[in-house]
mmCIF file of C-alpha atoms in Angstrom:
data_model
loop_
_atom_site.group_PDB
_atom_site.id
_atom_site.type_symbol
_atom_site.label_atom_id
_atom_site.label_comp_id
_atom_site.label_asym_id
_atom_site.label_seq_id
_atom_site.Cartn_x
_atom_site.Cartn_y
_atom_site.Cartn_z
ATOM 1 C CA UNK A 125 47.459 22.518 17.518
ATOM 2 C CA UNK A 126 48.763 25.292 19.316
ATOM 3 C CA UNK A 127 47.994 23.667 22.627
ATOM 4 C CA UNK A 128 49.449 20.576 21.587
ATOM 5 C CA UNK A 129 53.228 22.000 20.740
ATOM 6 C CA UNK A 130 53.071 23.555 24.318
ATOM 7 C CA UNK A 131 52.461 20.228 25.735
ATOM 8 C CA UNK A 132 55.021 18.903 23.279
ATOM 9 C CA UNK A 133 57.578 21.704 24.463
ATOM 10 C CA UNK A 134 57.216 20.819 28.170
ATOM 11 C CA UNK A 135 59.374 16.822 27.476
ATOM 12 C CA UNK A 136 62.034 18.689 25.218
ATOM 13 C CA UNK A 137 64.462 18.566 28.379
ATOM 14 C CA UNK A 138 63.299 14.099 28.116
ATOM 15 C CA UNK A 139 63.792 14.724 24.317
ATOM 16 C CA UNK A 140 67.620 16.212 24.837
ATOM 17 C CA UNK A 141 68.281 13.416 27.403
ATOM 18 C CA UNK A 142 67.653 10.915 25.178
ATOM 19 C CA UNK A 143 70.184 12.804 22.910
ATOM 20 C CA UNK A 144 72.811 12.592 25.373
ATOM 21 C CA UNK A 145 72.222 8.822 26.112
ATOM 22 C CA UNK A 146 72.396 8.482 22.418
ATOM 23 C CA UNK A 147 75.560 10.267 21.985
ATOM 24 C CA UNK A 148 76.934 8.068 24.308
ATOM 25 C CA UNK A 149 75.643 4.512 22.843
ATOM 26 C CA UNK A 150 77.311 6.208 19.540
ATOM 27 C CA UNK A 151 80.436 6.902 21.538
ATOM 28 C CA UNK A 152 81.130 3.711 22.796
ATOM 29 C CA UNK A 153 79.943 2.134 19.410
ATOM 30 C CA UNK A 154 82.147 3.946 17.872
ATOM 31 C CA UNK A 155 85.178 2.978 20.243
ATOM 32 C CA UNK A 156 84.043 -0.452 19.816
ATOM 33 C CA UNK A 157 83.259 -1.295 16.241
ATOM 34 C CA UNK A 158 83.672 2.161 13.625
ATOM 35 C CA UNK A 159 81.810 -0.103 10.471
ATOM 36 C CA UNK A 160 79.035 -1.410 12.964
ATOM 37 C CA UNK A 161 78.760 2.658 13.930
ATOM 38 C CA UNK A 162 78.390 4.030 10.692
ATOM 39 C CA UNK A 163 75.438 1.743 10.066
ATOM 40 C CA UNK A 164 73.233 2.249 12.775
ATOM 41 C CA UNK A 165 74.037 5.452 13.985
ATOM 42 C CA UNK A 166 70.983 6.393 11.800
ATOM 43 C CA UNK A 167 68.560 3.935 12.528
ATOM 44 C CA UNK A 168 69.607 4.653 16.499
ATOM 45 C CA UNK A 169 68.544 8.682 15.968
ATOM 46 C CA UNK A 170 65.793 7.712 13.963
ATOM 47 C CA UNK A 171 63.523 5.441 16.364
ATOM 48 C CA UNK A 172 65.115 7.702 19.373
ATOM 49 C CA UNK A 173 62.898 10.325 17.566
ATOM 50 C CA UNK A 174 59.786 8.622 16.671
ATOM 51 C CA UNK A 175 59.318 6.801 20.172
ATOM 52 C CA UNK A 176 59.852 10.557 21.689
ATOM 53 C CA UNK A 177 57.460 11.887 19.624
ATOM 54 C CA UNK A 178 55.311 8.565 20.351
ATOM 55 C CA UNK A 179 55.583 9.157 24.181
ATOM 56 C CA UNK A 180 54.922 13.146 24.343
ATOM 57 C CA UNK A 181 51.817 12.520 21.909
ATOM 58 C CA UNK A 182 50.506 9.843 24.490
ATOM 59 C CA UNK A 183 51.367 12.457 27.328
ATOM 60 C CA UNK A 184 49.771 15.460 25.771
ATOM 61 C CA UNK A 185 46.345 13.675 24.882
ATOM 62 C CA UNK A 186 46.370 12.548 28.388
ATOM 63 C CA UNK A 187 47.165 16.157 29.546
ATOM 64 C CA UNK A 188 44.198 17.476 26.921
ATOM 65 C CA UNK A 189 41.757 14.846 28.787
ATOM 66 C CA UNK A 190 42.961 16.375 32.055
ATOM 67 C CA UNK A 191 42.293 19.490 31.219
ATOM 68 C CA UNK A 192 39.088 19.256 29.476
ATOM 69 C CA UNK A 193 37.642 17.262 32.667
ATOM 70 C CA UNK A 194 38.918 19.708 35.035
ATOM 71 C CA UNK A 195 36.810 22.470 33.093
ATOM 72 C CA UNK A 196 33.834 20.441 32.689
ATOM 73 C CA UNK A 197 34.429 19.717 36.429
ATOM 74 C CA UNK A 198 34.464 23.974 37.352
ATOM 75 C CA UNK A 199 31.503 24.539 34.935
ATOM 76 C CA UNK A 200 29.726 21.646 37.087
ATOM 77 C CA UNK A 201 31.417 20.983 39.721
ATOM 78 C CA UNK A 202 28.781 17.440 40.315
ATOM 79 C CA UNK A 203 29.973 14.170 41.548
ATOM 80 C CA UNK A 204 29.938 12.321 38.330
ATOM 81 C CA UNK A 205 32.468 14.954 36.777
ATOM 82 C CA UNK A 206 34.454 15.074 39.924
ATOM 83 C CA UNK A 207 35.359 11.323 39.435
ATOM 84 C CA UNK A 208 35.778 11.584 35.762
ATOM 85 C CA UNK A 209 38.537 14.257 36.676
ATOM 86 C CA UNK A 210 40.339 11.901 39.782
ATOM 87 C CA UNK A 211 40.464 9.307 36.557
ATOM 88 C CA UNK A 212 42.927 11.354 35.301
ATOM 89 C CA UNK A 213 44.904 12.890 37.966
ATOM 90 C CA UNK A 214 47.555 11.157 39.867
ATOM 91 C CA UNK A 215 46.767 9.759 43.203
ATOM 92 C CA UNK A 216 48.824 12.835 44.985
ATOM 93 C CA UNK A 217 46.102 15.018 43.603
ATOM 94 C CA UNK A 218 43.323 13.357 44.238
ATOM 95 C CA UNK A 219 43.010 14.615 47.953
ATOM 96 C CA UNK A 220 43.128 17.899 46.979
ATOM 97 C CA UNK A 221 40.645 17.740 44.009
ATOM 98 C CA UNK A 222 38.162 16.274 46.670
ATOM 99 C CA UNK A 223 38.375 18.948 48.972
ATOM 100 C CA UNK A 224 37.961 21.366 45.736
ATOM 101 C CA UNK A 225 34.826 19.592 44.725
ATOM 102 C CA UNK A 226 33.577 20.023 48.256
ATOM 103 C CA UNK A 227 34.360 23.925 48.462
ATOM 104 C CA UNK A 228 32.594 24.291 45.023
ATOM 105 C CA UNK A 229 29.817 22.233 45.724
ATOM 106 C CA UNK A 230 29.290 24.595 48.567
ATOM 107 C CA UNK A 231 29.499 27.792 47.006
ATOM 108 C CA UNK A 232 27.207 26.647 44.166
ATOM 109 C CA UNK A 233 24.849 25.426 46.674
ATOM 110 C CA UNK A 234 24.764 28.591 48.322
ATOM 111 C CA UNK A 235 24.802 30.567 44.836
ATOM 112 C CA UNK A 236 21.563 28.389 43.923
ATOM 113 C CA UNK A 237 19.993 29.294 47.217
ATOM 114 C CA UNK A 238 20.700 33.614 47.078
ATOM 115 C CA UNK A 239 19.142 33.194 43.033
ATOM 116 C CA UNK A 240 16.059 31.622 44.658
ATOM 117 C CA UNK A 241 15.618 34.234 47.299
ATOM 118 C CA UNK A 242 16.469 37.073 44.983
ATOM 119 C CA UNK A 243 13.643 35.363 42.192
ATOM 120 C CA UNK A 244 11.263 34.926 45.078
ATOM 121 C CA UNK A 245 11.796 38.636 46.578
ATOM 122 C CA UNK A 246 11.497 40.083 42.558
ATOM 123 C CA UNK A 247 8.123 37.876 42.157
ATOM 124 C CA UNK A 248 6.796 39.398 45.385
ATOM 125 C CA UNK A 249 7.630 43.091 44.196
ATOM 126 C CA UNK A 250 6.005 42.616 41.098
ATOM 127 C CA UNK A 251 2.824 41.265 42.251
ATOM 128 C CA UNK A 252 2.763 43.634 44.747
ATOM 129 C CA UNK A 253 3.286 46.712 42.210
ATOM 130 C CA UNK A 254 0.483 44.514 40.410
ATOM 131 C CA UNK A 255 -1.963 44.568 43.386
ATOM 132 C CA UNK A 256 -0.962 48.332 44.387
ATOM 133 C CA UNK A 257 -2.385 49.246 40.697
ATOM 134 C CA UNK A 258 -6.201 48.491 41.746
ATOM 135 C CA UNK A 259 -5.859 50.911 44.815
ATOM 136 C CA UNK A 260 -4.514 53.747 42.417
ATOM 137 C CA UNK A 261 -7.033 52.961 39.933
ATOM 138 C CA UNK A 262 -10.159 53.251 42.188
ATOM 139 C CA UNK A 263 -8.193 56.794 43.887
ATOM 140 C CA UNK A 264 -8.096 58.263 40.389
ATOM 141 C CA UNK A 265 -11.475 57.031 39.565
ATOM 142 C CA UNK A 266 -12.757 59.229 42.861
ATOM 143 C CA UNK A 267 -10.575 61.949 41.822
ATOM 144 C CA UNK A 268 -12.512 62.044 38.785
ATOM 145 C CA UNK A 269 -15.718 61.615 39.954
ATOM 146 C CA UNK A 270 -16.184 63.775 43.035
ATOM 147 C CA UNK A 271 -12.949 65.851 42.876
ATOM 148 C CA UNK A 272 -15.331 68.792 43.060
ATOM 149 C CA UNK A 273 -16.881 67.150 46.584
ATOM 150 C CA UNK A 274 -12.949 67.177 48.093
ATOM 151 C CA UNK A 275 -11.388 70.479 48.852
ATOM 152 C CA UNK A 276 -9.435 72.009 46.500
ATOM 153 C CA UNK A 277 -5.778 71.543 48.398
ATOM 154 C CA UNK A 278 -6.297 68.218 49.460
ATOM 155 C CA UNK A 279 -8.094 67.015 46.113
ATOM 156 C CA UNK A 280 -4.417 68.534 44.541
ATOM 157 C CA UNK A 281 -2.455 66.990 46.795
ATOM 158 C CA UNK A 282 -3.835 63.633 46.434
ATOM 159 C CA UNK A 283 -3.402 63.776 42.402
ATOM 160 C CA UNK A 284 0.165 64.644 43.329
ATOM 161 C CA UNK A 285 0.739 61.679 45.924
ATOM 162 C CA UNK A 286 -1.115 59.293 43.070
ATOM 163 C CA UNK A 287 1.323 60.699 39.884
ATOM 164 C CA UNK A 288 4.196 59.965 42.187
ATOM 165 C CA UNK A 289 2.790 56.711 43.088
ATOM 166 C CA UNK A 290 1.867 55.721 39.533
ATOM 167 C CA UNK A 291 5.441 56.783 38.532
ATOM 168 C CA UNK A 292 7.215 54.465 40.739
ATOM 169 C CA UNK A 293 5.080 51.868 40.424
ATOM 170 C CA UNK A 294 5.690 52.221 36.364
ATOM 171 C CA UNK A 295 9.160 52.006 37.522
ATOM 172 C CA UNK A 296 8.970 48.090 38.834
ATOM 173 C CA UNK A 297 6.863 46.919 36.363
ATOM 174 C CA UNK A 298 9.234 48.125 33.408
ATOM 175 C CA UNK A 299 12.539 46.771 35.060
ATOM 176 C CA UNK A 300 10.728 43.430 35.343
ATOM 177 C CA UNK A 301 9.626 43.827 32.214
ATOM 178 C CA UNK A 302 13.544 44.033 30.985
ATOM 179 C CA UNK A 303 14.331 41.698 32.818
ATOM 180 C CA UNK A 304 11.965 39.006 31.716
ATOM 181 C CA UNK A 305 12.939 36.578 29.301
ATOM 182 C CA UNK A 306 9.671 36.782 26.669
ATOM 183 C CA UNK A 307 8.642 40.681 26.019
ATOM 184 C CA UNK A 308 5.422 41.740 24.780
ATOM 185 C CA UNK A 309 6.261 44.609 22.439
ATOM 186 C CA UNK A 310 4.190 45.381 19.961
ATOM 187 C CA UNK A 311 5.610 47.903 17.735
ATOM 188 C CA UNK A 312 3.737 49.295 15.157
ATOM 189 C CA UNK A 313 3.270 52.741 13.411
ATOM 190 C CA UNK A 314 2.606 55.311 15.585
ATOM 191 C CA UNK A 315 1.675 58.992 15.797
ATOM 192 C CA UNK A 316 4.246 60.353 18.080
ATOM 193 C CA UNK A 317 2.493 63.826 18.423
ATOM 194 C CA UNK A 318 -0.436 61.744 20.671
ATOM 195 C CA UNK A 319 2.311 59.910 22.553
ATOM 196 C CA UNK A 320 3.716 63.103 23.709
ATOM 197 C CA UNK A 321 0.475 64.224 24.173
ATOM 198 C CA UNK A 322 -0.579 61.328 26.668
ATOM 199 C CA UNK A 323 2.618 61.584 28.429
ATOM 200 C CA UNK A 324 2.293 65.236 29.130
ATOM 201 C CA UNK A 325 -1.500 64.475 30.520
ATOM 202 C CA UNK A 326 0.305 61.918 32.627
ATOM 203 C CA UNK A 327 2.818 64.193 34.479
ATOM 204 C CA UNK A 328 0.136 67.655 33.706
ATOM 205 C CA UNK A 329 -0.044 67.929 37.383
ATOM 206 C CA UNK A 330 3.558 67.832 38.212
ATOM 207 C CA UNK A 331 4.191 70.067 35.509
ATOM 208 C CA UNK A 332 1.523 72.630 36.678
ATOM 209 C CA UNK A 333 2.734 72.636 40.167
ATOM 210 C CA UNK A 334 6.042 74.008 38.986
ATOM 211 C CA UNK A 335 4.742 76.560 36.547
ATOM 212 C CA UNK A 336 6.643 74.773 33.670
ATOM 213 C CA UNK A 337 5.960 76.800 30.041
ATOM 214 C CA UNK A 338 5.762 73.449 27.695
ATOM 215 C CA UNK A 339 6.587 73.832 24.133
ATOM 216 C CA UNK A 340 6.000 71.139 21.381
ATOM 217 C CA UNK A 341 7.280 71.568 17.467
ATOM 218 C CA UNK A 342 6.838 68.379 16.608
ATOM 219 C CA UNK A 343 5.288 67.862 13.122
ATOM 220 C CA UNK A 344 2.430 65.119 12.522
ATOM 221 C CA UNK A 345 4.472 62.000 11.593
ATOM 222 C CA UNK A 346 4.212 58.531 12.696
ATOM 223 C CA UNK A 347 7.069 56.158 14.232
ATOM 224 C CA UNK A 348 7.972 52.632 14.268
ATOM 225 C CA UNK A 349 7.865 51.398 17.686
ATOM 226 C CA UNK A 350 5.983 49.995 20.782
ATOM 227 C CA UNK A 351 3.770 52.718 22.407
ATOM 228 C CA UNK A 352 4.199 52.106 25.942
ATOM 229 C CA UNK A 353 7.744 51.663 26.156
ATOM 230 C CA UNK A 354 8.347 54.991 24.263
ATOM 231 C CA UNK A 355 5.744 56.395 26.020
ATOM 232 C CA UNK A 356 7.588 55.399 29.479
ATOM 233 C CA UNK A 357 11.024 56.698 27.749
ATOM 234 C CA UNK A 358 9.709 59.901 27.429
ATOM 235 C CA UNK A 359 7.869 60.198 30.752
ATOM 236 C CA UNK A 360 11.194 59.336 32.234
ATOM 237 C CA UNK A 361 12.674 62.278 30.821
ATOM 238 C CA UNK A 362 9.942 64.447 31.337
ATOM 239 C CA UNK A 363 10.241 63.228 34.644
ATOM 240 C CA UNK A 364 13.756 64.162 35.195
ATOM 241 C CA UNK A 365 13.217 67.690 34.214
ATOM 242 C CA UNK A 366 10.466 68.478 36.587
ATOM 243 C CA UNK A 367 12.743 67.040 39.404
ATOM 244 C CA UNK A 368 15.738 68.974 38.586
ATOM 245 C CA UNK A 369 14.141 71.890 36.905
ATOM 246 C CA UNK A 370 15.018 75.845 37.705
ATOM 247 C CA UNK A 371 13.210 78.916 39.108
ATOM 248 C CA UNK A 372 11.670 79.464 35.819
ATOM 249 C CA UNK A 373 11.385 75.869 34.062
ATOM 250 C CA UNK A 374 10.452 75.733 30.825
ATOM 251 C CA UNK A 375 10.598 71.912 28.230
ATOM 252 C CA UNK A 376 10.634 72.189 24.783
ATOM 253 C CA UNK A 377 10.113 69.327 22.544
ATOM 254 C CA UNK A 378 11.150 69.267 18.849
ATOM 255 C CA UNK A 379 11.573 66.995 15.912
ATOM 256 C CA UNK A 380 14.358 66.911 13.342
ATOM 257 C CA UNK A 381 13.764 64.831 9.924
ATOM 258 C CA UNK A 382 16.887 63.406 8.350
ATOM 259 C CA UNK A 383 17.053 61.055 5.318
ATOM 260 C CA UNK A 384 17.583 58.020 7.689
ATOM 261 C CA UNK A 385 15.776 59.191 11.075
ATOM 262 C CA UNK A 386 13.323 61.300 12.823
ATOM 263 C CA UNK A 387 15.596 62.491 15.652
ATOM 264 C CA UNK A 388 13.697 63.800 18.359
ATOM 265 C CA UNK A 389 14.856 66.365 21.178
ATOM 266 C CA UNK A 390 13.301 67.334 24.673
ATOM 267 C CA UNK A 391 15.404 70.032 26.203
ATOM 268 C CA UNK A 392 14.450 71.582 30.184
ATOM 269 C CA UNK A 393 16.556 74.918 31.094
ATOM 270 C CA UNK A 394 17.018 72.906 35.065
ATOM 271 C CA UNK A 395 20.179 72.729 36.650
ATOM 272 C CA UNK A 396 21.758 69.929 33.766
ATOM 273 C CA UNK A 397 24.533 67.438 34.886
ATOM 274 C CA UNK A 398 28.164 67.828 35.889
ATOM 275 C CA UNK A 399 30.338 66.915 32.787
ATOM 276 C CA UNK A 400 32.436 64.527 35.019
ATOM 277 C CA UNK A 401 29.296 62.747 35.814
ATOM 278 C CA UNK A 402 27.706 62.576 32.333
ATOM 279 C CA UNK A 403 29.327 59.251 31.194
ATOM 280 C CA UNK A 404 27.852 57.393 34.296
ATOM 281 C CA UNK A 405 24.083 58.706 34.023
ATOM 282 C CA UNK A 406 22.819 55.559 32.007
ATOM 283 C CA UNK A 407 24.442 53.227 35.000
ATOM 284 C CA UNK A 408 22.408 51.584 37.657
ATOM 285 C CA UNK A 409 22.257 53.485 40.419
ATOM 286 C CA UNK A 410 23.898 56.635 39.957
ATOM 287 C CA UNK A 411 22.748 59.306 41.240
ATOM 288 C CA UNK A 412 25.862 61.656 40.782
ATOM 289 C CA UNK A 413 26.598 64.099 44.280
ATOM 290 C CA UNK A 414 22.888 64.178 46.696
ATOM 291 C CA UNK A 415 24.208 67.402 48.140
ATOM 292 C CA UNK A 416 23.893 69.055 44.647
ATOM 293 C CA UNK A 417 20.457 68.989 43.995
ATOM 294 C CA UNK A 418 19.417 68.489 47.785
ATOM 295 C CA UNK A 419 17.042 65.857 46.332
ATOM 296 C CA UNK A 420 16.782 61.379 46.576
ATOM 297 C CA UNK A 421 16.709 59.839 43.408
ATOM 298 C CA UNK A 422 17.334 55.873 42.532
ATOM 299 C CA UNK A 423 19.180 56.468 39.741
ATOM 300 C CA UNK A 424 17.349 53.983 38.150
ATOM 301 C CA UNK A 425 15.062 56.336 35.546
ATOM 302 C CA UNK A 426 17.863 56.848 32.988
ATOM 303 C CA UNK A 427 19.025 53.299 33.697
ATOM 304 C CA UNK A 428 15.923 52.054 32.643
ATOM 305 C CA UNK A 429 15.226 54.352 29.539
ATOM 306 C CA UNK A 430 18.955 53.338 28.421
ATOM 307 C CA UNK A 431 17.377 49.669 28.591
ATOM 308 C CA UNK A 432 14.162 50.584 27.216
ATOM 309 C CA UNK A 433 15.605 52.586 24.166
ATOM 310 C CA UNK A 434 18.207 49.620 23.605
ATOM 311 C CA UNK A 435 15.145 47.061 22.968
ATOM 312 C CA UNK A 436 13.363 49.108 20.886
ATOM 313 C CA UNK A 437 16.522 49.739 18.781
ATOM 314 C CA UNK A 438 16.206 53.355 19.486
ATOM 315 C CA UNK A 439 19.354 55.806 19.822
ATOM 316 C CA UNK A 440 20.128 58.357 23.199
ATOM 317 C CA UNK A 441 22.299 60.893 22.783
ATOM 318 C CA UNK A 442 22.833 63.228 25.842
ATOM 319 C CA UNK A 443 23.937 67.232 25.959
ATOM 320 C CA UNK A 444 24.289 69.144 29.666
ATOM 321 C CA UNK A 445 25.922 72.010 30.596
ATOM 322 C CA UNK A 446 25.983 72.538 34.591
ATOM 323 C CA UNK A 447 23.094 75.420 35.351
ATOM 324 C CA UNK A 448 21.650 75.498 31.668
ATOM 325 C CA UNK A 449 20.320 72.896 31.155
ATOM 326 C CA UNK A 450 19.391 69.554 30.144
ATOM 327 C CA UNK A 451 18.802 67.432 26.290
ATOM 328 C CA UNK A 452 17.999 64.090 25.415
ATOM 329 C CA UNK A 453 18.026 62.975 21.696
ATOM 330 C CA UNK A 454 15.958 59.998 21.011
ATOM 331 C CA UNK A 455 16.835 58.658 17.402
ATOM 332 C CA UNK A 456 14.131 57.014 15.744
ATOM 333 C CA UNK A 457 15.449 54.782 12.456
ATOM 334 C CA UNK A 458 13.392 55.202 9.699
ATOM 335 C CA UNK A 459 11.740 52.061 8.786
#
């Protein structure tokens, strides 16, 4: 409707002509015959209006067909739409709308062309991160079998180079696993205590190469959710912590029980986050100033736990000061 009394608006300045000409007629009917005047002076305004109104209705469904082809025609910018739209136009503007369906054509063309690549590069990532798993699999199966046959620095080095590995690899398969359109959660009651556990065993060696005191208050209570995303949530964090952590690390892991939640907390004493830079840690790809920390990061961890949390209808809540220190609140709803 509202559309309708623009287009209606646009042939007032017609509308106000056909006043004037009007006036006019009267005028001279007037001058001419004054009984004759008084008669049809009435019926003269009267079908001046209604064939005005007549003509701008006829004009603004034309202009509403216009329109609606011309956005069918951007949405899909095909040949069949193109000369639905030149079926409306006026032949001045049909030259122009050709060389418009040509440009988009183009661009769309080359837009289909960069999604294929960029499907085709992300399929070949993920089935290599795939294949890469079997080689990490049979190097941790010889760690644990003849570890004690390998010396002691290399054998430690090796587990290092294969957490870091496994880590990044995790990485790819989770953002794919985002990304994908069907996602195989399976969320179910859980006891978080042993997925805290099993992430700690994960990153054990990282954690033991930088003398990290671990504590864990975290009562026996089970959780609603799928085990390895929250399991890859927390090992992000943990993961964080050892990367950024201070001279004298120490995590501490607790559990808060509200009337609505389980609220749980995993706090490192590393050198925390600029408060200018804490609104942008969740983004893709920040990594905040390199020459802080002297270290190369993604930025994609927190990213991806954002993601993560946000499918598993989980709440992140974040707390930093700059040298003390660094929190993350996961908030579990209690189902």
């Amino acid at each position: 409707m509202r559309n309708r009394l623009q287009y209606l608006s646009r042939y007032l300045p017609w509308f106000l002509l056909l006043l004037g000409l009007d006036a006019m007629s009267a005028l001279l009917l007037w001058l001419s015959d004054a009984k004759a005047f008084a008669v049809l002076l009435p019926m003269i305004l009267l079908a001046t209006v209604l064939l005005f109104i007549a003509v701008a209705f006829v004009l603004a469904r034309a202009e509403q067909r216009k329109e609606n082809a011309f956005r069918v025609f951007l949405n899909h910018p095909d040949a069949l739409n193109e000369e639905k739209l030149l079926r409306t136009v006026s032949a001045s503007e049909r030259e122009s709308l050709r060389l418009l369906g040509n440009i988009l054509r183009e661009k769309e063309l080359l837009r289909s062309r960069a999604e294929a690549a960029a499907e085709d590069y992300e399929e070949y990532v993920e089935a290599w991160a795939h294949e890469t798993k079997t080689p990490l699999s049979l190097l941790t199966m010889v760690l644990d079998n003849q570890g004690d046959e390998i010396p002691a620095p290399a054998a430690f080095k090796l587990e290092y180079v294969r957490s870091q590995l496994q880590e990044h690899i995790n990485q790819i398969l989770y953002y794919a696993r985002l990304k994908s359109a069907r996602k195989d959660y399976l969320f179910e009651h859980l006891d978080l205590n042993v997925c805290i556990e099993e992430v700690l065993e994960e990153y054990g060696l990282l954690l033991k190469e930088k003398d990290f005191q671990v504590s864990i208050r975290v009562p026996s209570i089970k959780v609603f959710t799928d085990r390895r995303g929250i399991q890859f949530l927390i090992g992000q964090i943990v993961s964080n912590a050892v990367k950024y952590s201070s001279d004298s690390p120490k995590l501490t892991i607790t559990l808060e029980q509200e009337e609505t939640a389980e609220i749980l907390r995993i706090r490192d004493n590393g050198i925390g986050v600029k408060e200018c830079d804490l609104p942008y840690i969740f983004e893709k790809g920040f990594t905040g100033d390199p020459t802080d920390t002297g270290k190369k990061a993604t930025g994609m961890g927190l990213y991806l736990s954002k993601k993560m949390a946000e499918d598993l209808n989980l709440e992140l809540e974040v707390w930093s000061e700059r040298g003390k220190g660094f929190e993350m609140t996961i908030i579990f709803p209690r189902v």
